[in-house]
């Protein structure tokens, strides 16, 4: 009997619905070809819904999301809403409440035409960032003192727990084994300045590393990591880092792999409900024009199927994406692909079916 999955879909803001539409097209084709079933439950969360109803993420929706097999998310962020309300209220709240403590972001170059790095071909850019996803500066700990006066103080604290670090570092080592490429994990931190937080990170990192004698270890400060990602990206295999540094270096990662149009990520809770998303934003200026690149969302779908246990479907979708990138597209950027959003989705479906 074929398996069946319950998938919550949050198209979200801006171009989110356009890229999710293409992802769902590919999901349908994959379910036929690889013989699995799915039920999709659409949730219209985001700026539009907030402005209309005042609701951000209702408790009842959160409870429902805790019971699905996976969440497929487009984008959150609306220029009409003050920054932070939707991002904290929907995206970060879901990551936290569902304890999606790993943010897995592959940095893979499918075609050397699309990297801005000189002399770097496909074999040079193939690593993953494992970003801690529920702690650090993202916790929202801190506050204001004497707000609105000239003596105002703003404090934003970084929370780092032994448990939180241990589980994400362990995942990084396991993942280096699973990838079976360079078998190397690089801790990205700032031990020379953040002497409490990254002292703990470093101690936990070396403790966990003892359980993986077959995996090499390395360390780079976050600023140097940025430099190496440009100069010698081939040095990396798996990078593990905290929430804030992970956020920053994955935008750099996205651009060296060809841009936000192709960069996907997974918010994982290996024991619970995981959420899959293109890592670019809602791209308001391209909304409704059918020009946005849906491949990041389609790659996120491939990651979702892989994590659900449909590994072959995930792999074949990735292969189809790679062929579209290499054989068809003129660019990975919105409006310059040589095809519309819809056409790119169709191309992936065609390659998948052929
Ligand atoms: C990301 C985004 C989010 C983050 C924002 C939208 C809150 O930049 O997923 O990388 O900072 O994590
Ligand atoms: Mn980001």
XYZ file of C-alpha atoms and ligand atoms in Angstrom:
367
model
C 0.000 0.000 0.000
C 1.310 3.454 -0.823
C 1.986 5.884 1.977
C -0.081 8.964 2.596
C 1.086 12.278 4.037
C -0.798 15.186 5.546
C 0.905 18.362 4.412
C 0.074 21.818 5.725
C 0.668 24.494 3.112
C 1.257 28.123 4.090
C 1.665 30.073 0.827
C 2.189 33.280 2.828
C 3.061 36.719 1.539
C 4.269 38.372 -1.663
C 5.550 35.886 -4.201
C 5.089 33.017 -1.711
C 1.811 31.835 -3.274
C 3.311 31.908 -6.792
C 6.284 29.730 -5.933
C 4.219 27.372 -3.763
C 1.789 26.888 -6.656
C 4.673 25.548 -8.776
C 5.907 23.397 -5.894
C 2.463 21.847 -5.533
C 2.422 21.106 -9.261
C 5.662 19.180 -8.839
C 4.289 17.458 -5.706
C 1.287 16.220 -7.668
C 3.503 14.901 -10.480
C 5.818 13.230 -7.965
C 2.960 11.543 -6.141
C 1.792 9.952 -9.417
C 5.238 8.884 -10.471
C 6.473 7.611 -7.122
C 3.162 6.278 -5.948
C 2.438 8.046 -2.718
C -0.632 9.952 -1.599
C -0.964 13.238 0.170
C -3.594 15.511 1.588
C -2.903 19.216 1.576
C -4.354 21.589 4.115
C -3.992 25.229 3.105
C -3.562 27.944 5.738
C -3.823 31.543 4.637
C -1.525 33.102 7.194
C 0.467 36.265 6.521
C 0.141 40.003 5.978
C -3.156 39.975 4.089
C -4.857 37.848 6.719
C -3.383 39.947 9.546
C -4.579 43.229 8.040
C -8.056 41.797 7.469
C -8.608 39.914 10.719
C -5.943 41.109 13.168
C -4.926 37.477 13.623
C -1.300 36.402 13.253
C -1.147 32.723 14.146
C -4.267 31.554 15.960
C -3.790 28.970 18.746
C -6.169 26.578 16.976
C -4.053 26.669 13.803
C -0.900 26.063 15.818
C -2.517 23.014 17.415
C -3.481 21.668 13.982
C 0.023 22.237 12.648
C 1.423 20.135 15.478
C -0.416 17.147 14.023
C 0.570 17.232 10.336
C 3.407 15.280 8.724
C 5.147 18.367 7.322
C 4.661 22.067 6.627
C 5.388 23.644 3.249
C 5.896 27.411 3.561
C 6.189 30.093 0.855
C 7.354 33.357 2.429
C 6.474 35.604 5.348
C 6.859 39.404 5.286
C 4.643 42.228 4.089
C 5.834 45.831 3.609
C 2.488 47.107 4.938
C 3.155 45.516 8.338
C 5.821 46.725 10.778
C 8.925 44.476 10.522
C 8.955 41.772 13.143
C 5.239 41.283 13.666
C 4.739 38.599 11.024
C 8.308 37.256 11.107
C 8.249 36.762 14.878
C 4.550 35.955 15.059
C 4.462 33.316 12.334
C 7.850 32.121 11.079
C 9.852 32.247 14.311
C 6.880 31.192 16.417
C 6.476 28.063 14.296
C 10.190 27.259 14.464
C 10.123 27.671 18.255
C 6.773 26.079 19.111
C 7.439 23.084 16.897
C 10.996 22.849 18.277
C 12.520 22.847 14.827
C 15.974 23.135 16.267
C 17.877 22.534 13.047
C 17.858 24.822 10.049
C 19.489 22.869 7.257
C 20.572 24.973 4.298
C 22.416 23.313 1.425
C 24.738 25.473 -0.651
C 25.071 23.701 -3.980
C 26.030 25.133 -7.343
C 24.142 23.468 -10.201
C 25.732 25.446 -13.016
C 28.925 27.460 -12.901
C 27.394 30.167 -15.110
C 25.382 31.321 -12.102
C 27.927 31.849 -9.357
C 29.444 35.320 -9.002
C 32.677 33.648 -7.844
C 35.415 33.699 -10.444
C 36.940 30.328 -11.393
C 34.647 28.300 -9.148
C 32.861 25.465 -10.895
C 30.236 23.061 -9.575
C 32.664 20.838 -7.655
C 33.866 23.827 -5.613
C 30.521 24.748 -4.139
C 28.848 21.863 -2.374
C 28.351 22.174 1.368
C 25.589 22.589 3.924
C 25.044 25.001 6.765
C 23.457 23.544 9.879
C 22.068 26.578 11.657
C 20.811 26.386 15.225
C 17.182 27.452 14.903
C 15.572 28.005 18.309
C 18.065 29.892 20.482
C 20.740 32.602 20.376
C 19.802 36.180 19.649
C 16.492 35.024 18.175
C 14.927 34.175 21.552
C 13.627 37.687 22.017
C 15.218 37.960 25.461
C 16.041 41.482 26.581
C 14.209 44.754 26.647
C 14.369 48.495 26.954
C 15.248 50.660 29.896
C 14.173 54.312 30.053
C 12.585 53.943 26.652
C 12.077 57.131 24.688
C 14.600 59.147 26.696
C 18.158 60.142 25.866
C 19.284 57.611 28.504
C 17.614 54.760 26.713
C 19.181 51.307 26.890
C 18.337 48.373 24.610
C 19.436 44.876 25.578
C 19.148 41.849 23.304
C 20.536 38.701 24.827
C 21.879 35.572 23.179
C 20.644 32.419 24.872
C 22.816 29.328 24.405
C 21.977 26.102 26.197
C 24.012 22.945 26.515
C 21.066 20.902 25.288
C 20.369 23.199 22.346
C 23.967 23.172 21.189
C 24.477 19.455 21.735
C 21.540 18.383 19.591
C 22.372 20.622 16.639
C 26.084 19.787 16.749
C 25.280 16.076 16.899
C 23.003 16.456 13.891
C 25.853 18.156 11.999
C 28.195 15.219 12.659
C 25.540 12.688 11.707
C 24.863 14.661 8.551
C 28.546 14.743 7.598
C 28.499 10.945 7.787
C 25.314 10.719 5.778
C 26.629 13.056 3.068
C 29.792 11.001 2.995
C 31.771 13.624 1.066
C 34.631 15.320 2.892
C 33.347 14.098 6.266
C 34.267 17.357 7.903
C 32.368 19.598 10.304
C 33.432 23.213 10.727
C 32.246 25.116 13.776
C 31.612 28.736 12.826
C 31.729 31.027 15.851
C 33.450 33.987 17.421
C 35.488 32.527 20.268
C 37.785 35.543 20.369
C 35.017 37.937 21.414
C 31.908 36.013 22.477
C 33.887 34.281 25.188
C 30.888 32.846 27.048
C 28.583 31.713 24.287
C 31.206 30.253 21.996
C 33.226 28.848 24.834
C 30.244 26.613 25.525
C 29.792 25.901 21.814
C 33.433 24.924 21.468
C 33.421 22.624 24.493
C 30.261 20.871 23.344
C 31.596 20.634 19.784
C 34.759 18.831 20.883
C 32.871 16.583 23.261
C 30.436 15.473 20.549
C 33.284 15.108 18.028
C 34.737 12.308 20.173
C 31.782 10.140 19.140
C 32.699 10.644 15.455
C 36.362 9.736 15.042
C 35.770 9.249 11.301
C 34.694 12.900 10.883
C 37.273 15.697 10.727
C 36.747 18.902 12.690
C 37.620 22.476 11.936
C 36.908 25.911 13.357
C 36.501 29.339 11.740
C 35.412 32.669 13.169
C 32.273 33.959 11.499
C 34.048 36.851 9.773
C 36.698 34.510 8.417
C 33.957 32.063 7.382
C 32.548 34.792 5.128
C 35.949 35.288 3.590
C 36.564 31.565 3.042
C 33.111 31.053 1.570
C 34.142 33.445 -1.185
C 37.795 32.532 -1.505
C 37.786 28.755 -0.977
C 34.237 27.423 -0.620
C 35.581 23.956 -1.480
C 37.029 23.731 2.024
C 33.593 23.302 3.528
C 31.471 20.218 3.918
C 29.193 20.806 6.918
C 29.243 24.109 8.787
C 27.503 24.260 12.167
C 26.754 27.603 13.781
C 24.369 29.602 15.922
C 21.106 31.171 14.826
C 22.299 34.694 13.982
C 25.551 33.721 12.288
C 23.665 31.008 10.413
C 21.165 33.559 9.160
C 23.914 35.812 7.862
C 26.197 33.258 6.261
C 23.335 31.490 4.483
C 22.503 34.636 2.527
C 26.120 34.629 1.414
C 25.760 30.919 0.697
C 22.652 31.588 -1.372
C 24.378 34.125 -3.561
C 27.387 31.918 -4.308
C 25.060 29.106 -5.377
C 23.270 31.435 -7.776
C 20.943 33.539 -5.655
C 17.746 33.454 -3.622
C 15.953 31.905 -6.561
C 17.592 28.554 -5.929
C 18.293 28.488 -2.160
C 16.119 26.182 -0.071
C 16.060 25.307 3.592
C 14.533 22.887 6.057
C 13.493 23.677 9.619
C 13.808 20.270 11.189
C 12.533 18.609 14.287
C 13.629 15.014 13.738
C 11.188 13.878 16.435
C 8.324 16.147 15.391
C 6.927 18.314 12.619
C 9.368 19.911 10.189
C 8.865 22.888 7.891
C 10.337 23.444 4.442
C 10.785 26.810 2.747
C 12.660 28.734 0.092
C 15.020 30.944 2.098
C 14.456 34.145 0.137
C 11.842 36.613 1.293
C 8.438 37.545 -0.070
C 9.958 39.739 -2.835
C 7.072 42.266 -2.891
C 8.268 44.057 -6.008
C 7.876 40.904 -8.121
C 4.523 39.869 -6.674
C 1.828 38.843 -9.139
C 4.061 39.226 -12.189
C 4.770 35.529 -12.814
C 8.514 36.278 -12.964
C 9.822 34.933 -9.659
C 12.046 31.854 -9.715
C 10.133 28.909 -8.172
C 13.136 26.574 -8.043
C 14.020 27.354 -4.419
C 10.490 26.384 -3.422
C 10.722 23.265 -5.583
C 14.053 22.353 -3.947
C 12.399 22.839 -0.545
C 9.711 20.422 -1.681
C 12.405 17.904 -2.645
C 13.894 18.241 0.845
C 10.449 17.705 2.357
C 9.877 14.492 0.424
C 13.334 13.267 1.332
C 12.664 13.838 5.028
C 9.250 12.205 4.796
C 10.984 9.083 3.525
C 10.317 9.532 -0.196
C 14.036 9.711 -0.923
C 13.778 8.708 -4.551
C 11.178 11.378 -5.278
C 13.374 13.966 -3.562
C 16.416 12.931 -5.554
C 14.602 12.860 -8.891
C 13.095 16.301 -8.309
C 16.549 17.658 -7.526
C 17.876 16.082 -10.714
C 15.038 17.625 -12.729
C 15.780 21.041 -11.194
C 19.439 20.647 -12.062
C 18.582 19.865 -15.686
C 16.259 22.861 -15.948
C 19.000 25.087 -14.548
C 21.689 23.705 -16.848
C 19.755 23.154 -20.037
C 17.121 25.880 -20.044
C 17.559 28.906 -17.832
C 19.379 32.055 -18.872
C 19.576 33.300 -15.295
C 18.306 32.295 -11.862
C 17.116 35.839 -11.129
C 13.501 36.980 -11.167
C 12.452 38.290 -14.560
C 15.599 37.118 -16.316
C 15.181 33.368 -16.446
C 14.009 33.352 -20.066
C 10.822 31.688 -18.799
C 7.954 32.660 -16.527
C 7.405 31.232 -13.046
C 4.718 28.914 -14.415
C 6.889 27.747 -17.305
C 9.781 26.901 -15.005
C 7.422 24.782 -12.890
C 6.220 23.035 -16.057
C 9.793 22.365 -17.173
C 10.553 20.633 -13.872
C 7.386 18.532 -14.183
C 8.327 17.553 -17.758
C 11.807 16.448 -16.802
C 10.452 14.601 -13.792
C 7.973 12.703 -15.921
C 10.411 11.917 -18.758
C 15.563 33.468 7.256
C 14.939 34.821 7.396
C 14.307 34.920 8.781
C 15.392 34.727 9.800
C 13.539 36.240 9.024
C 12.484 36.483 7.978
C 12.927 36.279 10.401
O 15.864 35.821 7.174
O 14.820 32.461 7.312
O 16.772 33.383 7.079
O 16.077 35.684 10.168
O 15.579 33.583 10.228
Mn 17.802 35.088 6.577
